Short mmCIF file of N, CA and C and ligand atoms in Angstrom, two decimals:
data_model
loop_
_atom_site.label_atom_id
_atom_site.label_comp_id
_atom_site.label_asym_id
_atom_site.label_seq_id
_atom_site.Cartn_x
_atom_site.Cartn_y
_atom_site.Cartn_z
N UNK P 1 20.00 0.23 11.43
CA UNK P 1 18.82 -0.28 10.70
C UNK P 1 18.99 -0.04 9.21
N UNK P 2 18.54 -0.93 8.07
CA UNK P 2 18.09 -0.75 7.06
C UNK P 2 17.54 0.31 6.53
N UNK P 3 17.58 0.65 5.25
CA UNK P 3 16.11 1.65 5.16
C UNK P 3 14.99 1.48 5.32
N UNK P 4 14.71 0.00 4.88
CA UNK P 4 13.41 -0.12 4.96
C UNK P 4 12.95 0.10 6.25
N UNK P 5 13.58 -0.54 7.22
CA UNK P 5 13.14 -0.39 8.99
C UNK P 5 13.15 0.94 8.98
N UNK P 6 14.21 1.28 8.81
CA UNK P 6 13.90 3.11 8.77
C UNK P 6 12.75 3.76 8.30
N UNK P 7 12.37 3.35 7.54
CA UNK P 7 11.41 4.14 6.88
C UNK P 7 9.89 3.24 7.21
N UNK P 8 9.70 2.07 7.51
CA UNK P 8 9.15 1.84 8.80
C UNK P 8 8.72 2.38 9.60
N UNK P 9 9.47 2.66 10.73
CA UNK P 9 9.58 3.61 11.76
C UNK P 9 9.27 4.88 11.56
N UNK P 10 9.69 5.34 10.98
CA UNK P 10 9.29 6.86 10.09
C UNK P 10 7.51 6.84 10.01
N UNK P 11 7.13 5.80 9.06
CA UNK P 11 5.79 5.76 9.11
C UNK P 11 5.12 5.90 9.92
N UNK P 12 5.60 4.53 11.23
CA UNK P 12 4.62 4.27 12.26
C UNK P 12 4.67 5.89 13.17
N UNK P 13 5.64 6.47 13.47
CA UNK P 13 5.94 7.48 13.75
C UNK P 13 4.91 8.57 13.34
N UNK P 14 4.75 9.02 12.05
CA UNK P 14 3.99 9.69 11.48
C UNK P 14 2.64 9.43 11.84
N UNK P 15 2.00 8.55 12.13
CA UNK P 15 0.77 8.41 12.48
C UNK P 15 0.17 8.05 13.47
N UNK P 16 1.30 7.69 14.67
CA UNK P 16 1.71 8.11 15.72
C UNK P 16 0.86 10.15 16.18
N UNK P 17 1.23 10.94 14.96
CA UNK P 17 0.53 12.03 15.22
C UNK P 17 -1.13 12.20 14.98
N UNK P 18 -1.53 10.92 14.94
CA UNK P 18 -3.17 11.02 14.91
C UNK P 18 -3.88 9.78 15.56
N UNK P 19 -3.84 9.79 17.06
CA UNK P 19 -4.20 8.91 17.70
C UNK P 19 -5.42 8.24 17.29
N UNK P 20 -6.32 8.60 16.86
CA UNK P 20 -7.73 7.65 16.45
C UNK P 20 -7.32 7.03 15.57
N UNK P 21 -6.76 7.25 14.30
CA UNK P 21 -6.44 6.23 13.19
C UNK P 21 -5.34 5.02 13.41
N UNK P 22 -4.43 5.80 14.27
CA UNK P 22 -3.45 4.93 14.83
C UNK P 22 -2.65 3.65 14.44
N UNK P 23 -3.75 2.48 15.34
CA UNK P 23 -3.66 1.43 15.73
C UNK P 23 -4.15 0.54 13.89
N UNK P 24 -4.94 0.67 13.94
CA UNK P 24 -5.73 0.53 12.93
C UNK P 24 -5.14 0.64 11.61
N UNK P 25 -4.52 1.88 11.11
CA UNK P 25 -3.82 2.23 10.03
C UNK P 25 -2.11 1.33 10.16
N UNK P 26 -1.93 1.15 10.97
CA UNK P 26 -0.59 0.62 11.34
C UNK P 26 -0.75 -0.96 11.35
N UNK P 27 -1.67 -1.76 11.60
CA UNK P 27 -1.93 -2.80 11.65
C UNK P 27 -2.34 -2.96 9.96
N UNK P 28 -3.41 -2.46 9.65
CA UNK P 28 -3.28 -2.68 7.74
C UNK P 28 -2.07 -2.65 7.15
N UNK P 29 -0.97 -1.53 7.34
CA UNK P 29 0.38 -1.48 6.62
C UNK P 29 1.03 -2.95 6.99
N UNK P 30 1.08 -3.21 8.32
CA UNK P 30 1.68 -4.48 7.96
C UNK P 30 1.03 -5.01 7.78
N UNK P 31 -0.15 -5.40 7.66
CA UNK P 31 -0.76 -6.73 6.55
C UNK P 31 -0.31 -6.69 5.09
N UNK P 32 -0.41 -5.42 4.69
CA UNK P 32 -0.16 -5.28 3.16
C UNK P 32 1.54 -5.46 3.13
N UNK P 33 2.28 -5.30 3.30
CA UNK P 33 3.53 -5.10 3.88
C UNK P 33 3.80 -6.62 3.33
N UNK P 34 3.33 -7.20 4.34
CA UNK P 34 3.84 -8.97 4.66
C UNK P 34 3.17 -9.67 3.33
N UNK P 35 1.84 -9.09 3.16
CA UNK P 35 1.33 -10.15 1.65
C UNK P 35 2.16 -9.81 0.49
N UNK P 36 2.61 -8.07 0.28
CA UNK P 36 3.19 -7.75 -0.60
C UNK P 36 4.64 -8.62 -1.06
N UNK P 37 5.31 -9.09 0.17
CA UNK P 37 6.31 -10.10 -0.03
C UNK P 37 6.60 -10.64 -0.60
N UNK P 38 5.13 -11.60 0.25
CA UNK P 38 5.03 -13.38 -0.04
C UNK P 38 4.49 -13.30 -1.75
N UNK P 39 4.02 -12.44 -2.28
CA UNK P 39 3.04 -12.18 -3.49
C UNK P 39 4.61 -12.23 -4.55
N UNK P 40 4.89 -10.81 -4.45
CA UNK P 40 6.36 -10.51 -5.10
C UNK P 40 7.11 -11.45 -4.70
N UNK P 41 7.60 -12.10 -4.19
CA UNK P 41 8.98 -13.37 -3.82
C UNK P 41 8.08 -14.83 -4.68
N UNK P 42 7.16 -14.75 -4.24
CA UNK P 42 5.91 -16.23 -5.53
C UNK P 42 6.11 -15.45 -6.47
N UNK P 43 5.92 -14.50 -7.11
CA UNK P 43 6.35 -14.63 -8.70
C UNK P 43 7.52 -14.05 -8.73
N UNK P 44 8.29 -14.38 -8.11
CA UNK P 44 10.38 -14.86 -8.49
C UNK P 44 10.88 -12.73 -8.60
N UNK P 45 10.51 -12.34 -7.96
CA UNK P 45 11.02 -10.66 -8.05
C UNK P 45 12.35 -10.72 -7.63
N UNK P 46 13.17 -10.02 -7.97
CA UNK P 46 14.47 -9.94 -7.85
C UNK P 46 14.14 -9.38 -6.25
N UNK P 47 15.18 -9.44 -5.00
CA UNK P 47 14.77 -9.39 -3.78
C UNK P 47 15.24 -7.90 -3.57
N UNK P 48 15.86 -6.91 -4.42
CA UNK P 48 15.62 -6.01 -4.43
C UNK P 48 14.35 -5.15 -4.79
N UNK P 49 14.12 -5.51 -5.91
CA UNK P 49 12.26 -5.39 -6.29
C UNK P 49 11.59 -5.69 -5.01
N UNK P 50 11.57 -7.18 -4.58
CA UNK P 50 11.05 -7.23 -3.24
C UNK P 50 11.21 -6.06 -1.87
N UNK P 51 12.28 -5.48 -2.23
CA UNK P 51 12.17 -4.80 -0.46
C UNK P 51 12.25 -3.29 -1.44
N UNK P 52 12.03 -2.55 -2.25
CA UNK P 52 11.42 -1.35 -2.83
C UNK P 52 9.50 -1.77 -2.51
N UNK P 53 9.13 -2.64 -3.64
CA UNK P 53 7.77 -2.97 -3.15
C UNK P 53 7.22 -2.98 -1.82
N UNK P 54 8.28 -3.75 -0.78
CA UNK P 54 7.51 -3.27 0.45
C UNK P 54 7.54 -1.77 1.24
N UNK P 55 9.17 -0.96 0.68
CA UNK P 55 8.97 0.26 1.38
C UNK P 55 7.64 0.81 0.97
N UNK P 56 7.22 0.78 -0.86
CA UNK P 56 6.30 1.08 -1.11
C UNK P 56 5.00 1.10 -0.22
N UNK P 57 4.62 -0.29 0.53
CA UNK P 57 3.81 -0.68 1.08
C UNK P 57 3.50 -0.36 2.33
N UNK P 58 4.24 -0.65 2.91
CA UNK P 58 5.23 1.14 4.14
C UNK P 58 4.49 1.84 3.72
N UNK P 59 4.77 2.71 2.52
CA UNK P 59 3.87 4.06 2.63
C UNK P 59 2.42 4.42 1.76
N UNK P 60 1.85 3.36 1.43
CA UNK P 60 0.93 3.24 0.56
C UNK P 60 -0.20 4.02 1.13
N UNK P 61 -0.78 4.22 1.83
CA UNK P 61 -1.58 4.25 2.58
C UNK P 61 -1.54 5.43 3.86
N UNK P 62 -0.27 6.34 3.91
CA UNK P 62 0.08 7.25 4.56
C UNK P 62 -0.69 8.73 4.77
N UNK P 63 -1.61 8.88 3.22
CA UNK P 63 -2.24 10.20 2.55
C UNK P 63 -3.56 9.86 3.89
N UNK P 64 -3.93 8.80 4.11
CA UNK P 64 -4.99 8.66 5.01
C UNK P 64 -5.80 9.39 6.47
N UNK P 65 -4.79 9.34 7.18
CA UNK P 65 -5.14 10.18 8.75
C UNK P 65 -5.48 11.72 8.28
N UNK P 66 -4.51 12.36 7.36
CA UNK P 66 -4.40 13.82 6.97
C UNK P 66 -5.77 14.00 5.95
N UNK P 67 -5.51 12.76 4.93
CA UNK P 67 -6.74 13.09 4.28
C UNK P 67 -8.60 13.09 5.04
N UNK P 68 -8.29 12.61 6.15
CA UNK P 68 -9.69 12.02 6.92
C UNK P 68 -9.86 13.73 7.41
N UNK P 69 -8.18 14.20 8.26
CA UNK P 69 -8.41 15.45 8.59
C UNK P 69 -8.84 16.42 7.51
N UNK P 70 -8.94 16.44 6.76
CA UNK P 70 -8.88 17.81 5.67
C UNK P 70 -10.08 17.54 5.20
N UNK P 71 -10.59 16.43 4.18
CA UNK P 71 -11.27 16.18 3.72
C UNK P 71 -13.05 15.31 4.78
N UNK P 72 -12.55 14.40 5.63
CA UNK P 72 -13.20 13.74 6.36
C UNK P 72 -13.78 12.62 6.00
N UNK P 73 -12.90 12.44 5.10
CA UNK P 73 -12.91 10.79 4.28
C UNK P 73 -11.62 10.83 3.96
N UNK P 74 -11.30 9.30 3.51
CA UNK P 74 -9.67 8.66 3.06
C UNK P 74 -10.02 8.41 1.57
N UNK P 75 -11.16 8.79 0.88
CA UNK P 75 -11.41 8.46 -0.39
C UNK P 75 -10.14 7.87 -1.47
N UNK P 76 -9.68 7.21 -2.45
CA UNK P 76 -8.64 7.40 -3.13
C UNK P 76 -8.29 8.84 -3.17
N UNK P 77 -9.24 9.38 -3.95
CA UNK P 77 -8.73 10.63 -4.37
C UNK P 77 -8.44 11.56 -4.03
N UNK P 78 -8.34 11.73 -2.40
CA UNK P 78 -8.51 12.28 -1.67
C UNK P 78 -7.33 11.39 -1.42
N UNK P 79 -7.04 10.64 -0.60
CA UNK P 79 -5.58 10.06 0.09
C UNK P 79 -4.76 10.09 -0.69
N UNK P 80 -4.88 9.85 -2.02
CA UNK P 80 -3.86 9.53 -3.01
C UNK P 80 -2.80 10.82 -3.36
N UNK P 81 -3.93 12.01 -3.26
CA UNK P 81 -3.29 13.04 -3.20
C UNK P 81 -2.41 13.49 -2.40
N UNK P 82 -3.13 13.47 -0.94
CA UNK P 82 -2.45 13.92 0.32
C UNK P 82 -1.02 12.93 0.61
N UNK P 83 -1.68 11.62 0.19
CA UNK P 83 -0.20 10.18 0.58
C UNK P 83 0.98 10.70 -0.51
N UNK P 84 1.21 11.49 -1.57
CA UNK P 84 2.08 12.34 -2.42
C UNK P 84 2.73 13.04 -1.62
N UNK P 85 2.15 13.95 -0.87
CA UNK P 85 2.73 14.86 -0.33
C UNK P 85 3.32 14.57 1.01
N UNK P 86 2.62 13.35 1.70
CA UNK P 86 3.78 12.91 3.17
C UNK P 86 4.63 12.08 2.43
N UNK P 87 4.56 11.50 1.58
CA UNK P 87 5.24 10.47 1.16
C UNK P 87 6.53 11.26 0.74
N UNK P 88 6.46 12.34 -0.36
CA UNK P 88 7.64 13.53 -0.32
C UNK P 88 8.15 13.78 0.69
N UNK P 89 7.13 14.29 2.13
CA UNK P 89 8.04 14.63 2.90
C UNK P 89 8.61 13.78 3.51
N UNK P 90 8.03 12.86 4.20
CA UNK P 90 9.35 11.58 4.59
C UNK P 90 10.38 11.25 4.44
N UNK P 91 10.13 10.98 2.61
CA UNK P 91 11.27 10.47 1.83
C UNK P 91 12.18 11.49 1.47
N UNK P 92 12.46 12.67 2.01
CA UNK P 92 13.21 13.57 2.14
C UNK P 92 14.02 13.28 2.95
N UNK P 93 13.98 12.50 4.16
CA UNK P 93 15.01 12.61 5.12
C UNK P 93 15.20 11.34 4.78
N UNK P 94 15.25 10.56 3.71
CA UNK P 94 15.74 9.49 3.86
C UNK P 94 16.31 9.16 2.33
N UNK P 95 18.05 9.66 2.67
CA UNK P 95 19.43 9.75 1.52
C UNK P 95 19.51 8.13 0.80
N UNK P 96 18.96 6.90 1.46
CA UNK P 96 19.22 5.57 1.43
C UNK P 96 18.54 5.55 -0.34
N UNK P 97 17.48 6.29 -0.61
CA UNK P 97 16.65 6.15 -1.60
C UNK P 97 17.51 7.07 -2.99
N UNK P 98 17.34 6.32 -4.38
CA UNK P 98 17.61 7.60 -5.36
C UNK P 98 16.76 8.28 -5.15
N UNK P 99 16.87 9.53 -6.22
CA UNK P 99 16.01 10.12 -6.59
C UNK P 99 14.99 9.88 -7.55
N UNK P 100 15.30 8.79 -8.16
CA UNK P 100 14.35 7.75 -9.28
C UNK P 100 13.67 6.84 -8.37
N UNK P 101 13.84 6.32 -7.33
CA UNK P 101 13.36 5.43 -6.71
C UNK P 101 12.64 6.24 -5.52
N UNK P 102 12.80 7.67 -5.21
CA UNK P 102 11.82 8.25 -4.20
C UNK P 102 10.51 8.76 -5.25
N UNK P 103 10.75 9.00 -6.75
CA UNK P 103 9.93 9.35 -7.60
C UNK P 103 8.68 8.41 -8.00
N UNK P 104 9.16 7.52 -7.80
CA UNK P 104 9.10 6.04 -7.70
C UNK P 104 7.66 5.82 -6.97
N UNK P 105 8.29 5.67 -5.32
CA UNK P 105 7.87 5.37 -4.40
C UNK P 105 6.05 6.19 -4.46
N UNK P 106 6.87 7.66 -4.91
CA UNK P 106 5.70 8.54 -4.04
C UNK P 106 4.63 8.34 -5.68
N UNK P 107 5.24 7.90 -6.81
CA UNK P 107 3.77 7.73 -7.75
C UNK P 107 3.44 6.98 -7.50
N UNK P 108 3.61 5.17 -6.57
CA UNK P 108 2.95 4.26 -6.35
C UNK P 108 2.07 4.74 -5.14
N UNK P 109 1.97 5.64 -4.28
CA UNK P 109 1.38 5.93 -3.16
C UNK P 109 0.49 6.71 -3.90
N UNK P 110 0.57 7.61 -4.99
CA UNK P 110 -0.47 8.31 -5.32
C UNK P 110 -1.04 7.62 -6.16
N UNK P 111 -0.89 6.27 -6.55
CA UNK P 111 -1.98 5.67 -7.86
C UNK P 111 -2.24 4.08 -7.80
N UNK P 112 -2.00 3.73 -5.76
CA UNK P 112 -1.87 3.04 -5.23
C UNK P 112 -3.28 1.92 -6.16
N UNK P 113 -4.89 2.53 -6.33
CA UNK P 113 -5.68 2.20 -6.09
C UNK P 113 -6.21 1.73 -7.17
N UNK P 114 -5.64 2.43 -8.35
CA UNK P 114 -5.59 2.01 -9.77
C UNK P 114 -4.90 0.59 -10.75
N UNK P 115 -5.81 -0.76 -11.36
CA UNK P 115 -4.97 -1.56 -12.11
C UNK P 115 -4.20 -0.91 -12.25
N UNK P 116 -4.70 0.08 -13.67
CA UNK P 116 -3.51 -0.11 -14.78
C UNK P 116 -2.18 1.29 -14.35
N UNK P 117 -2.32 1.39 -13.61
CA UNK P 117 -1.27 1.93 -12.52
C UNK P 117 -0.27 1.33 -11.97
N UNK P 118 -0.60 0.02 -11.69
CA UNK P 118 -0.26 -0.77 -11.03
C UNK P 118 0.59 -1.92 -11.78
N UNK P 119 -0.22 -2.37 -12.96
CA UNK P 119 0.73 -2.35 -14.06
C UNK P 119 1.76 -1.40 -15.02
N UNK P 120 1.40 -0.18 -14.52
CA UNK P 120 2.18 0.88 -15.53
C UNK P 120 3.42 1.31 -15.01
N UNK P 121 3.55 1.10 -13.27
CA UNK P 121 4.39 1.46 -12.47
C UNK P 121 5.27 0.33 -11.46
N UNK P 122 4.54 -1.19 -12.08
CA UNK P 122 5.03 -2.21 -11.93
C UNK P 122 4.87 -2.54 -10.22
N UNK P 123 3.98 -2.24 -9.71
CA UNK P 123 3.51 -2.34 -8.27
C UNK P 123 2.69 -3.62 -8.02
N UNK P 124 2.40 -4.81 -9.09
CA UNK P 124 1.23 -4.90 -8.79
C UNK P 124 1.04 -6.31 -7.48
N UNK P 125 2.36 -6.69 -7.03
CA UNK P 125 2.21 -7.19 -5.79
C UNK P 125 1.37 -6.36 -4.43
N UNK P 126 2.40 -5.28 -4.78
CA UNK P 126 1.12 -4.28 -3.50
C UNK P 126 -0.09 -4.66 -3.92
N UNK P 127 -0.19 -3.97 -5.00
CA UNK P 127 -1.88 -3.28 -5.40
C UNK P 127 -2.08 -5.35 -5.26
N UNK P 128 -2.27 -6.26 -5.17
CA UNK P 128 -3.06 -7.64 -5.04
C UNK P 128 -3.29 -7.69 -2.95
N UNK P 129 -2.21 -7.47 -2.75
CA UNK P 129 -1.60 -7.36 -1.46
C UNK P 129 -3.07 -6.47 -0.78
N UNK P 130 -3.13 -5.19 -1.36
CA UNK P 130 -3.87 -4.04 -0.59
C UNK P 130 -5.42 -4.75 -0.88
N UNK P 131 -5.30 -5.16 -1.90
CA UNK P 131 -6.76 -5.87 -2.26
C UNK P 131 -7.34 -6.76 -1.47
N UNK P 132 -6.08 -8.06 -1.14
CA UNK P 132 -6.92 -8.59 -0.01
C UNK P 132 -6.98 -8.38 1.45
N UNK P 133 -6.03 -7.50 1.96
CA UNK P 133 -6.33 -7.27 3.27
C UNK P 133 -7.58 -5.92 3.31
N UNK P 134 -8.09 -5.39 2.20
CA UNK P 134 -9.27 -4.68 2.18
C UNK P 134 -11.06 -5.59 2.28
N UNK P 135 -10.33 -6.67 1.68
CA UNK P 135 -11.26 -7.69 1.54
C UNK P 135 -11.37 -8.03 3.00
N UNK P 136 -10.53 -8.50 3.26
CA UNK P 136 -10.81 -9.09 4.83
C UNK P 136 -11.11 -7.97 5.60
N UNK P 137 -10.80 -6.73 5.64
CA UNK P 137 -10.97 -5.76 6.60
C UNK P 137 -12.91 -5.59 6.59
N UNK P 138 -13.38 -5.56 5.50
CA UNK P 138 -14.11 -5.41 5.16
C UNK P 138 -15.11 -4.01 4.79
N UNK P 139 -13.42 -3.39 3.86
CA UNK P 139 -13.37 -2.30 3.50
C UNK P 139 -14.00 -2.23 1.77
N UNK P 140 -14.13 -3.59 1.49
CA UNK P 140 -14.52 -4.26 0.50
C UNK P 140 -15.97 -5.02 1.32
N UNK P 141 -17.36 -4.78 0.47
CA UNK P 141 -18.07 -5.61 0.82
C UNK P 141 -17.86 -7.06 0.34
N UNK P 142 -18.14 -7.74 1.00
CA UNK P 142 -18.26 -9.90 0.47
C UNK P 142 -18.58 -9.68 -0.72
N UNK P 143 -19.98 -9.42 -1.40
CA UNK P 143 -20.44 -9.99 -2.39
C UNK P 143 -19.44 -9.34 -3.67
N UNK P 144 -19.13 -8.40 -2.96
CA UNK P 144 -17.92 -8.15 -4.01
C UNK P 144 -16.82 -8.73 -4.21
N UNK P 145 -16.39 -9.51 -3.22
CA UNK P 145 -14.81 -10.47 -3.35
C UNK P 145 -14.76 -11.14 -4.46
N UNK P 146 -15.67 -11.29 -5.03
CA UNK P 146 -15.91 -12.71 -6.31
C UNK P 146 -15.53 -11.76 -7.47
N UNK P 147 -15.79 -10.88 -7.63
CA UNK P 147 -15.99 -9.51 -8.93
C UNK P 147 -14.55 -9.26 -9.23
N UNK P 148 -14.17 -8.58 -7.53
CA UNK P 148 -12.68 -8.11 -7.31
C UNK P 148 -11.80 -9.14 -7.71
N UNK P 149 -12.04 -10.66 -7.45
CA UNK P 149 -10.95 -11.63 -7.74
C UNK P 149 -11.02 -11.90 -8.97
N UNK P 150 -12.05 -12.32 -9.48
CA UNK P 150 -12.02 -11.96 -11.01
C UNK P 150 -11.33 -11.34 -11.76
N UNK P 151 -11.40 -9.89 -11.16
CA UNK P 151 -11.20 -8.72 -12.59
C UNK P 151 -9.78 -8.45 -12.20
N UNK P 152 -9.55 -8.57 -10.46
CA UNK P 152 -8.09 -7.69 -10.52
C UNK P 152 -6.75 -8.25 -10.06
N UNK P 153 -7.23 -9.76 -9.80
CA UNK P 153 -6.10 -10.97 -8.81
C UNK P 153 -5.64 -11.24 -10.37
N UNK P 154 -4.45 -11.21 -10.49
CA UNK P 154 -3.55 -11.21 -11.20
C UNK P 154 -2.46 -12.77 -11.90
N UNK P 155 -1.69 -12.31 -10.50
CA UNK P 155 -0.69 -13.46 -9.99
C UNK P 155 -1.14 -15.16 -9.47
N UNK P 156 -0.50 -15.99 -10.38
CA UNK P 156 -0.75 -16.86 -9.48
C UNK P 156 -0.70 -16.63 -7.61
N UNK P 157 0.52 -16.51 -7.79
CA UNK P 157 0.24 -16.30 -5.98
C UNK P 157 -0.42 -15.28 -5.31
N UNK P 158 -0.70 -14.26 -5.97
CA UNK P 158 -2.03 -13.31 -5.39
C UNK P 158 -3.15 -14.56 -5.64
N UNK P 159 -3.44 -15.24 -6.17
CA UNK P 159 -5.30 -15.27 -6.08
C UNK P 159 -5.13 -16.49 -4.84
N UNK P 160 -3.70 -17.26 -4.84
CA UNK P 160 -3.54 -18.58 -4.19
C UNK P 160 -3.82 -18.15 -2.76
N UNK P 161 -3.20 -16.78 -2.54
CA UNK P 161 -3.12 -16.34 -1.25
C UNK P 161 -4.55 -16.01 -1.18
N UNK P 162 -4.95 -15.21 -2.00
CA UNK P 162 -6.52 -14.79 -1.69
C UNK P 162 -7.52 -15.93 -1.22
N UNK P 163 -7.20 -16.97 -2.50
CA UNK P 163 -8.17 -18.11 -1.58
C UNK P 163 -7.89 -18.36 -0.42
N UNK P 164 -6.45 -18.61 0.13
CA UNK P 164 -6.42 -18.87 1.50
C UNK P 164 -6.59 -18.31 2.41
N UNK P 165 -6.34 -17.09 2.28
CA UNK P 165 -6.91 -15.91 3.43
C UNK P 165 -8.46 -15.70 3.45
N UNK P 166 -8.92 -15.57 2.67
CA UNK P 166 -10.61 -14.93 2.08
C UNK P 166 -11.45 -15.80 2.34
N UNK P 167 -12.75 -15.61 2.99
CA UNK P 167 -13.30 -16.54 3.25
C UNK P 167 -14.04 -17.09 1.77
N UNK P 168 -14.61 -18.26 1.79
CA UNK P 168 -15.35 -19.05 0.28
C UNK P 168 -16.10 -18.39 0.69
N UNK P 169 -17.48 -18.22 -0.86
CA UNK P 169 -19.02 -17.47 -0.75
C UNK P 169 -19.15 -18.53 -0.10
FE1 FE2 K 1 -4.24 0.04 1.96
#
């Protein structure tokens, strides 16, 4: 396998150790996963950029099950923190990554939730990606989709996708 599958697996694995979040948390990663792609490959990313962005996406969202345990919410600030610290440990057993690119990885997991993060750390296929499968999850209320697309859809092909996925007001 690849790294990325590797580290994939690794994930699903990891949360694998918290049966209630499970299904659920594993099914969002690949949504974000697959939009993060199609988002990054529509605005022309070198296809290495493309498959870093998705390990990213892989682990975006990892700080979650642990943070629900500790804290009893997935808050950003609260996951963002905790997704640092699995995201370290993971990416420890996995040599495929530099050490600039595991440094990488684990500040996009901790500042997953932030624009100008997202621009600062050059993520921002995820971060459009995480936006709309939050929208649809409806981890995002509706009347907010209009605000959110506004202020934070970016990319041509982030908002193209958003219209098509998202339902119209
Ligand atoms: Fe997410």
């Amino acid at each position: 396998m690849n790294r990325k599958d590797l580290l994939a697996r690794a994930v699903i694995d990891y949360y694998a150790h918290f049966p209630a979040s499970m299904r659920e948390d594993i099914l969002h990663t690949q949504e974000v996963v697959s939009y993060t792609r199609l988002i990054a490959a529509g605005e022309g990313e070198a296809e290495a950029q493309i498959e870093l962005l998705e390990c990213a996406a892989w682990l975006h969202d990892v700080g979650c099950p642990r943070s629900k345990e500790i804290y009893g919410n997935s808050l950003p600030v609260n996951q963002q923190n905790t997704g640092r610290e699995v995201a370290r440990q993971l990416l420890s057993e996995h040599e495929a990554f530099s050490a600039s690119q595991k440094e990488w990885l684990i500040q996009v997991v901790g500042t997953h939730h932030q624009y100008k993060y997202a621009v600062e750390f050059a993520f921002s296929p995820l971060f459009e990606a995480d936006l709309i499968a939050n929208v649809l999850s409806g981890y995002h209320k509706p009347e907010q989709a209009e605000h959110l697309f506004a202020t934070l859809m970016k990319s041509t092909t982030g908002r193209a996708l958003f219209r098509s996925v998202v339902a119209k007001p």
